[in-house]
Amino acid sequence: MPDMEEHAGCAPVTTTGSVLHVFPPNNCDINILDNGRTVNDFIDNKIKECGSEDSAEPFFVANLDSVFKMHRKWLKNLPRVKPFYAVKCNNVPAVLRMLSALDTGFDCASKGEIQMALSLGVTPDKIIYAHTTKPLSHIKYASAHGVDMMTFDSEDELLKISRCHAKAKLVLRIAVDDSKSLCRFSAKFGARLVSVDKLLQRARELGLEVIGVSFHVGSGCTESLVFKQAIADARHVFDTANSLGFQMSLLDIGGGFSGREDFQVKFEEFSEVINGALDELFPPDSGVQIIAEPGRYFVDAAFTLAANIIAKRVVIDDMDENSDGEVKSPDITMMYYLSDGVYGSLSFLINDAAHTKVEPYLHRAVESSEQRYRSVIWGPTCDSIDKVTDSSWIPELHMGDWLLIDNMGAYSVSLSTDFNGFERAHIYPVVSAATWHALNLSYTFHVIY
Ligand SMILES: Cc1ncc(COP(=O)(O)O)c(C=O)c1O
């Protein structure tokens, strides 16, 4: 592990002439993979440690190299669009620090998320308060801490903002076609195009500053062309606002991009459509800053969950007769109980329409000759909706076996509970020595977009 000076702050720290970015030890320890160690080696080791301590507690390994990789992919494909990471998707401090080191902005949805970003050293100008229905006290908090950029989609929200944050820089969220997304938002948020004119007039009467337009095509978007129409809708709103005398300078194209390698539409395809529409309707010389609010894109692939088989039952199905009156041999179903489930890290199975299935795999080696059994995997709590996988044919599992699940970064940690007293999974952030050093360099040179 390279020399690191532990420090409670988040700013770069000077040690013996070089500048290091140091993660505070209290809530954000980080494991550096050096000497060729891989994420898999790290997982193997942790599982060994758990074995020696008889621990079945689930844990995540958060691979920050994956976040870095997604960042590079973003810069390559959407160079004009600055990401403001959606904190709601995964608010693990190591993830936020990594993204902050990469100079992304942050989309915060509440006072708590703003507090969290500020406490990590994010400056207020790098935060958009991207929630259109905000408690008054949260708007006051934003105002008191210099977070000026915020979204709205109704007259009532304008009235609230004019009462307690008259200097806000407002971004009008519009409803766009979200029918091609796995999680839809437009029924709940976004002004219809027909009401835009009236809303903007009202903002003028109240003396408020509207600087831009935002939209969200829905999470887990499966059709790149919806961005084309949404950007055209935004252009229409820009024109209306400009004609009313607003200085429109910001377009926020929201989130919706999957971060999974196996997702049905590649990020490159979205990028091509977005870049084409931006170049046509918001060309670089328009002076409009383009931002986005990606959540799952950055974290989907970064997290792997390890959970343990804590109990097992072999259920013999009722014997019945076939049509010839012969008694069939009984079928059996294996019931396994995992140390994590839908009240814990896997809650997206019931409340994220973009992620309704997982494919756990055994940590130990599996022989192709192993007999397979019809099996159901349950979570650890006393509730029967706590089911991880439906019936599937898998090799026999044994108590103490570890299962791994990939692509666990989005809407997992931030939605988990400790229902029934089962503790939330511990999180181990890891980063390669190469990335660690590259980030130090980024800090040294203040590399930004
Ligand atoms: C306003 C807003 N922005 C961004 C996001 C992040 O979306 P995604 O994770 O699909 O990128 C969400 C998700 O709920 C959202 O509501």
mmCIF file of C-alpha atoms in Angstrom, residues 82-322:
data_model
loop_
_atom_site.group_PDB
_atom_site.id
_atom_site.type_symbol
_atom_site.label_atom_id
_atom_site.label_comp_id
_atom_site.label_asym_id
_atom_site.label_seq_id
_atom_site.Cartn_x
_atom_site.Cartn_y
_atom_site.Cartn_z
ATOM 1 C CA LYS A 82 -20.941 17.659 -17.320
ATOM 2 C CA PRO A 83 -22.345 14.957 -15.031
ATOM 3 C CA PHE A 84 -23.972 15.976 -11.742
ATOM 4 C CA TYR A 85 -24.113 12.570 -10.036
ATOM 5 C CA ALA A 86 -27.526 11.753 -8.495
ATOM 6 C CA VAL A 87 -26.645 11.152 -4.833
ATOM 7 C CA LYS A 88 -29.927 9.303 -4.183
ATOM 8 C CA CYS A 89 -28.685 6.386 -6.264
ATOM 9 C CA ASN A 90 -25.854 5.459 -3.905
ATOM 10 C CA ASN A 91 -24.678 7.809 -1.185
ATOM 11 C CA VAL A 92 -21.679 5.843 0.051
ATOM 12 C CA PRO A 93 -19.047 8.443 1.035
ATOM 13 C CA ALA A 94 -16.263 6.676 -0.884
ATOM 14 C CA VAL A 95 -18.317 6.872 -4.079
ATOM 15 C CA LEU A 96 -19.075 10.550 -3.529
ATOM 16 C CA ARG A 97 -15.435 11.301 -2.756
ATOM 17 C CA MET A 98 -14.280 9.454 -5.850
ATOM 18 C CA LEU A 99 -16.699 11.405 -8.022
ATOM 19 C CA SER A 100 -15.742 14.637 -6.332
ATOM 20 C CA ALA A 101 -12.077 13.848 -7.061
ATOM 21 C CA LEU A 102 -13.108 13.399 -10.679
ATOM 22 C CA ASP A 103 -14.719 16.849 -10.517
ATOM 23 C CA THR A 104 -18.298 15.846 -11.167
ATOM 24 C CA GLY A 105 -21.135 17.942 -9.815
ATOM 25 C CA PHE A 106 -23.877 16.503 -7.591
ATOM 26 C CA ASP A 107 -27.638 16.275 -7.929
ATOM 27 C CA CYS A 108 -29.091 16.433 -4.416
ATOM 28 C CA ALA A 109 -32.756 15.825 -3.638
ATOM 29 C CA SER A 110 -33.004 17.059 -0.044
ATOM 30 C CA LYS A 111 -31.346 18.968 2.758
ATOM 31 C CA GLY A 112 -29.747 15.701 3.941
ATOM 32 C CA GLU A 113 -28.123 15.037 0.583
ATOM 33 C CA ILE A 114 -26.943 18.650 0.309
ATOM 34 C CA GLN A 115 -25.486 18.407 3.817
ATOM 35 C CA MET A 116 -23.696 15.223 2.874
ATOM 36 C CA ALA A 117 -22.182 16.693 -0.296
ATOM 37 C CA LEU A 118 -21.088 19.880 1.495
ATOM 38 C CA SER A 119 -19.567 17.870 4.341
ATOM 39 C CA LEU A 120 -17.369 16.081 1.797
ATOM 40 C CA GLY A 121 -16.015 19.407 0.583
ATOM 41 C CA VAL A 122 -18.196 19.807 -2.504
ATOM 42 C CA THR A 123 -18.657 23.502 -3.209
ATOM 43 C CA PRO A 124 -22.249 24.822 -3.496
ATOM 44 C CA ASP A 125 -21.806 25.796 -7.153
ATOM 45 C CA LYS A 126 -21.311 22.092 -7.934
ATOM 46 C CA ILE A 127 -24.713 21.163 -6.517
ATOM 47 C CA ILE A 128 -28.096 21.244 -8.192
ATOM 48 C CA TYR A 129 -31.035 20.823 -5.828
ATOM 49 C CA ALA A 130 -32.939 18.714 -8.357
ATOM 50 C CA HIS A 131 -36.270 18.147 -6.689
ATOM 51 C CA THR A 132 -39.344 20.030 -7.804
ATOM 52 C CA THR A 133 -41.370 19.581 -4.605
ATOM 53 C CA LYS A 134 -39.168 20.737 -1.757
ATOM 54 C CA PRO A 135 -39.968 21.281 1.924
ATOM 55 C CA LEU A 136 -39.694 24.983 2.779
ATOM 56 C CA SER A 137 -37.076 24.280 5.449
ATOM 57 C CA HIS A 138 -34.890 22.479 2.909
ATOM 58 C CA ILE A 139 -35.063 25.450 0.543
ATOM 59 C CA LYS A 140 -34.031 27.683 3.457
ATOM 60 C CA TYR A 141 -31.095 25.373 4.150
ATOM 61 C CA ALA A 142 -30.017 25.516 0.502
ATOM 62 C CA SER A 143 -30.285 29.304 0.560
ATOM 63 C CA ALA A 144 -28.243 29.605 3.761
ATOM 64 C CA HIS A 145 -25.491 27.412 2.295
ATOM 65 C CA GLY A 146 -25.209 29.049 -1.111
ATOM 66 C CA VAL A 147 -26.880 26.265 -3.087
ATOM 67 C CA ASP A 148 -28.665 28.384 -5.642
ATOM 68 C CA MET A 149 -29.407 26.086 -8.541
ATOM 69 C CA MET A 150 -32.743 24.287 -8.084
ATOM 70 C CA THR A 151 -35.563 22.878 -10.158
ATOM 71 C CA PHE A 152 -39.270 23.747 -10.141
ATOM 72 C CA ASP A 153 -42.331 22.721 -12.130
ATOM 73 C CA SER A 154 -45.244 24.558 -10.526
ATOM 74 C CA GLU A 155 -46.465 27.955 -9.440
ATOM 75 C CA ASP A 156 -46.647 26.890 -5.790
ATOM 76 C CA GLU A 157 -42.994 25.959 -5.825
ATOM 77 C CA LEU A 158 -42.162 29.373 -7.275
ATOM 78 C CA LEU A 159 -44.042 31.030 -4.414
ATOM 79 C CA LYS A 160 -42.134 29.000 -1.817
ATOM 80 C CA ILE A 161 -38.795 29.786 -3.451
ATOM 81 C CA SER A 162 -39.607 33.500 -3.726
ATOM 82 C CA ARG A 163 -40.320 33.505 0.039
ATOM 83 C CA CYS A 164 -37.036 32.025 1.152
ATOM 84 C CA HIS A 165 -34.521 31.921 -1.687
ATOM 85 C CA ALA A 166 -35.172 34.927 -3.895
ATOM 86 C CA LYS A 167 -31.682 34.672 -5.425
ATOM 87 C CA ALA A 168 -32.168 31.085 -6.599
ATOM 88 C CA LYS A 169 -31.126 30.163 -10.124
ATOM 89 C CA LEU A 170 -34.130 28.264 -11.320
ATOM 90 C CA VAL A 171 -34.292 25.382 -13.731
ATOM 91 C CA LEU A 172 -37.716 24.545 -15.134
ATOM 92 C CA ARG A 173 -38.269 20.784 -15.213
ATOM 93 C CA ILE A 174 -40.487 19.707 -18.064
ATOM 94 C CA ALA A 175 -42.339 16.423 -18.485
ATOM 95 C CA VAL A 176 -41.032 14.437 -21.440
ATOM 96 C CA ASP A 177 -41.892 11.113 -23.031
ATOM 97 C CA ASP A 178 -40.842 8.497 -20.468
ATOM 98 C CA SER A 179 -42.786 5.622 -21.976
ATOM 99 C CA LYS A 180 -39.597 3.831 -23.046
ATOM 100 C CA SER A 181 -38.142 3.706 -19.535
ATOM 101 C CA LEU A 182 -38.412 1.001 -16.908
ATOM 102 C CA CYS A 183 -39.101 3.565 -14.112
ATOM 103 C CA ARG A 184 -41.292 6.433 -15.227
ATOM 104 C CA PHE A 185 -41.352 9.863 -13.572
ATOM 105 C CA SER A 186 -43.422 12.169 -15.759
ATOM 106 C CA ALA A 187 -46.716 11.331 -13.997
ATOM 107 C CA LYS A 188 -45.253 12.836 -10.839
ATOM 108 C CA PHE A 189 -42.860 15.541 -12.021
ATOM 109 C CA GLY A 190 -42.389 18.030 -14.821
ATOM 110 C CA ALA A 191 -44.437 20.879 -16.247
ATOM 111 C CA ARG A 192 -46.426 20.121 -19.406
ATOM 112 C CA LEU A 193 -45.376 22.198 -22.403
ATOM 113 C CA VAL A 194 -48.791 23.918 -22.441
ATOM 114 C CA SER A 195 -48.214 25.402 -18.992
ATOM 115 C CA VAL A 196 -44.642 26.565 -19.550
ATOM 116 C CA ASP A 197 -45.539 30.037 -20.780
ATOM 117 C CA LYS A 198 -47.750 30.778 -17.768
ATOM 118 C CA LEU A 199 -45.148 29.451 -15.318
ATOM 119 C CA LEU A 200 -42.399 31.564 -16.814
ATOM 120 C CA GLN A 201 -44.639 34.674 -16.718
ATOM 121 C CA ARG A 202 -45.314 33.980 -13.029
ATOM 122 C CA ALA A 203 -41.564 33.638 -12.342
ATOM 123 C CA ARG A 204 -41.106 37.054 -13.981
ATOM 124 C CA GLU A 205 -43.829 38.662 -11.877
ATOM 125 C CA LEU A 206 -42.138 37.275 -8.748
ATOM 126 C CA GLY A 207 -38.779 38.664 -9.881
ATOM 127 C CA LEU A 208 -37.178 35.205 -9.969
ATOM 128 C CA GLU A 209 -34.303 34.219 -12.235
ATOM 129 C CA VAL A 210 -34.901 31.246 -14.514
ATOM 130 C CA ILE A 211 -31.635 30.058 -16.046
ATOM 131 C CA GLY A 212 -32.473 26.771 -17.676
ATOM 132 C CA VAL A 213 -34.523 23.685 -18.420
ATOM 133 C CA SER A 214 -34.257 20.128 -17.121
ATOM 134 C CA PHE A 215 -35.930 16.828 -17.921
ATOM 135 C CA HIS A 216 -35.603 13.179 -16.993
ATOM 136 C CA VAL A 217 -36.596 10.549 -19.551
ATOM 137 C CA GLY A 218 -37.103 7.979 -16.768
ATOM 138 C CA SER A 219 -34.671 5.565 -15.190
ATOM 139 C CA GLY A 220 -33.457 2.583 -17.179
ATOM 140 C CA CYS A 221 -34.206 4.174 -20.538
ATOM 141 C CA THR A 222 -34.418 1.666 -23.389
ATOM 142 C CA GLU A 223 -34.775 3.976 -26.398
ATOM 143 C CA SER A 224 -32.148 6.545 -27.323
ATOM 144 C CA LEU A 225 -34.452 8.561 -29.576
ATOM 145 C CA VAL A 226 -36.499 9.864 -26.630
ATOM 146 C CA PHE A 227 -33.543 12.126 -25.862
ATOM 147 C CA LYS A 228 -33.841 13.693 -29.292
ATOM 148 C CA GLN A 229 -37.464 14.681 -28.700
ATOM 149 C CA ALA A 230 -36.786 15.780 -25.120
ATOM 150 C CA ILE A 231 -33.938 18.056 -26.253
ATOM 151 C CA ALA A 232 -36.249 19.500 -28.939
ATOM 152 C CA ASP A 233 -38.902 20.142 -26.242
ATOM 153 C CA ALA A 234 -36.276 21.879 -24.132
ATOM 154 C CA ARG A 235 -35.298 24.042 -27.106
ATOM 155 C CA HIS A 236 -38.915 25.139 -27.419
ATOM 156 C CA VAL A 237 -38.943 26.170 -23.733
ATOM 157 C CA PHE A 238 -35.646 28.018 -24.148
ATOM 158 C CA ASP A 239 -37.155 30.027 -27.004
ATOM 159 C CA THR A 240 -40.242 30.901 -24.958
ATOM 160 C CA ALA A 241 -38.125 31.929 -21.978
ATOM 161 C CA ASN A 242 -35.720 33.965 -24.085
ATOM 162 C CA SER A 243 -38.641 35.821 -25.643
ATOM 163 C CA LEU A 244 -39.815 36.703 -22.123
ATOM 164 C CA GLY A 245 -36.416 38.204 -21.363
ATOM 165 C CA PHE A 246 -34.788 35.395 -19.340
ATOM 166 C CA GLN A 247 -31.058 34.752 -19.902
ATOM 167 C CA MET A 248 -31.220 31.014 -20.466
ATOM 168 C CA SER A 249 -27.835 29.367 -19.982
ATOM 169 C CA LEU A 250 -28.306 25.797 -18.718
ATOM 170 C CA LEU A 251 -29.736 22.591 -20.140
ATOM 171 C CA ASP A 252 -29.957 19.588 -17.807
ATOM 172 C CA ILE A 253 -30.640 16.320 -19.644
ATOM 173 C CA GLY A 254 -31.268 14.268 -16.461
ATOM 174 C CA GLY A 255 -30.321 10.627 -15.969
ATOM 175 C CA GLY A 256 -31.674 7.300 -17.138
ATOM 176 C CA PHE A 257 -28.530 5.557 -18.424
ATOM 177 C CA SER A 258 -27.761 2.049 -17.272
ATOM 178 C CA GLY A 259 -24.233 1.293 -16.112
ATOM 179 C CA ARG A 260 -24.477 -2.427 -16.847
ATOM 180 C CA GLU A 261 -22.374 -3.951 -19.605
ATOM 181 C CA ASP A 262 -25.265 -6.250 -20.544
ATOM 182 C CA PHE A 263 -27.950 -3.537 -20.817
ATOM 183 C CA GLN A 264 -30.009 -3.666 -23.997
ATOM 184 C CA VAL A 265 -28.990 -0.204 -25.261
ATOM 185 C CA LYS A 266 -25.349 0.828 -25.161
ATOM 186 C CA PHE A 267 -24.279 4.167 -23.712
ATOM 187 C CA GLU A 268 -22.545 4.916 -27.020
ATOM 188 C CA GLU A 269 -25.906 4.784 -28.788
ATOM 189 C CA PHE A 270 -27.470 7.273 -26.357
ATOM 190 C CA SER A 271 -24.428 9.511 -26.720
ATOM 191 C CA GLU A 272 -24.647 9.583 -30.478
ATOM 192 C CA VAL A 273 -28.292 10.690 -30.394
ATOM 193 C CA ILE A 274 -27.674 13.240 -27.627
ATOM 194 C CA ASN A 275 -24.604 14.740 -29.298
ATOM 195 C CA GLY A 276 -26.453 15.050 -32.595
ATOM 196 C CA ALA A 277 -29.437 16.801 -31.007
ATOM 197 C CA LEU A 278 -27.224 19.101 -28.929
ATOM 198 C CA ASP A 279 -25.096 20.092 -31.915
ATOM 199 C CA GLU A 280 -28.216 20.927 -33.878
ATOM 200 C CA LEU A 281 -30.262 22.692 -31.189
ATOM 201 C CA PHE A 282 -27.715 23.830 -28.590
ATOM 202 C CA PRO A 283 -24.453 24.174 -30.553
ATOM 203 C CA PRO A 284 -21.269 25.008 -28.633
ATOM 204 C CA ASP A 285 -21.438 28.651 -29.723
ATOM 205 C CA SER A 286 -24.890 29.024 -28.120
ATOM 206 C CA GLY A 287 -23.032 29.383 -24.807
ATOM 207 C CA VAL A 288 -25.472 27.035 -23.092
ATOM 208 C CA GLN A 289 -23.880 24.830 -20.424
ATOM 209 C CA ILE A 290 -25.066 21.231 -20.658
ATOM 210 C CA ILE A 291 -25.283 19.082 -17.558
ATOM 211 C CA ALA A 292 -26.845 15.698 -16.708
ATOM 212 C CA GLU A 293 -27.934 13.870 -13.543
ATOM 213 C CA PRO A 294 -26.746 10.277 -14.028
ATOM 214 C CA GLY A 295 -27.144 7.915 -11.089
ATOM 215 C CA ARG A 296 -27.021 4.239 -12.015
ATOM 216 C CA TYR A 297 -24.614 4.863 -14.879
ATOM 217 C CA PHE A 298 -21.733 5.513 -12.467
ATOM 218 C CA VAL A 299 -22.359 2.873 -9.817
ATOM 219 C CA ASP A 300 -24.293 -0.076 -11.292
ATOM 220 C CA ALA A 301 -21.226 -2.170 -12.090
ATOM 221 C CA ALA A 302 -19.043 -0.985 -9.207
ATOM 222 C CA PHE A 303 -20.616 -2.997 -6.389
ATOM 223 C CA THR A 304 -20.557 -6.754 -5.764
ATOM 224 C CA LEU A 305 -22.555 -8.188 -2.884
ATOM 225 C CA ALA A 306 -21.392 -11.251 -0.952
ATOM 226 C CA ALA A 307 -23.997 -12.995 1.182
ATOM 227 C CA ASN A 308 -24.007 -16.256 3.067
ATOM 228 C CA ILE A 309 -26.344 -19.250 3.144
ATOM 229 C CA ILE A 310 -27.465 -19.196 6.770
ATOM 230 C CA ALA A 311 -30.178 -21.858 6.660
ATOM 231 C CA LYS A 312 -31.584 -24.533 4.398
ATOM 232 C CA ARG A 313 -34.720 -26.658 4.164
ATOM 233 C CA VAL A 314 -35.494 -29.522 1.834
ATOM 234 C CA VAL A 315 -39.202 -29.408 1.068
ATOM 235 C CA ILE A 316 -40.845 -32.574 -0.195
ATOM 236 C CA ASP A 317 -43.721 -31.703 -2.471
ATOM 237 C CA ASP A 318 -46.992 -33.626 -2.051
ATOM 238 C CA MET A 319 -46.987 -36.983 -3.827
ATOM 239 C CA ASP A 320 -49.780 -37.435 -6.286
ATOM 240 C CA GLU A 321 -50.959 -40.156 -8.615
ATOM 241 C CA ASN A 322 -50.492 -40.007 -12.343
#
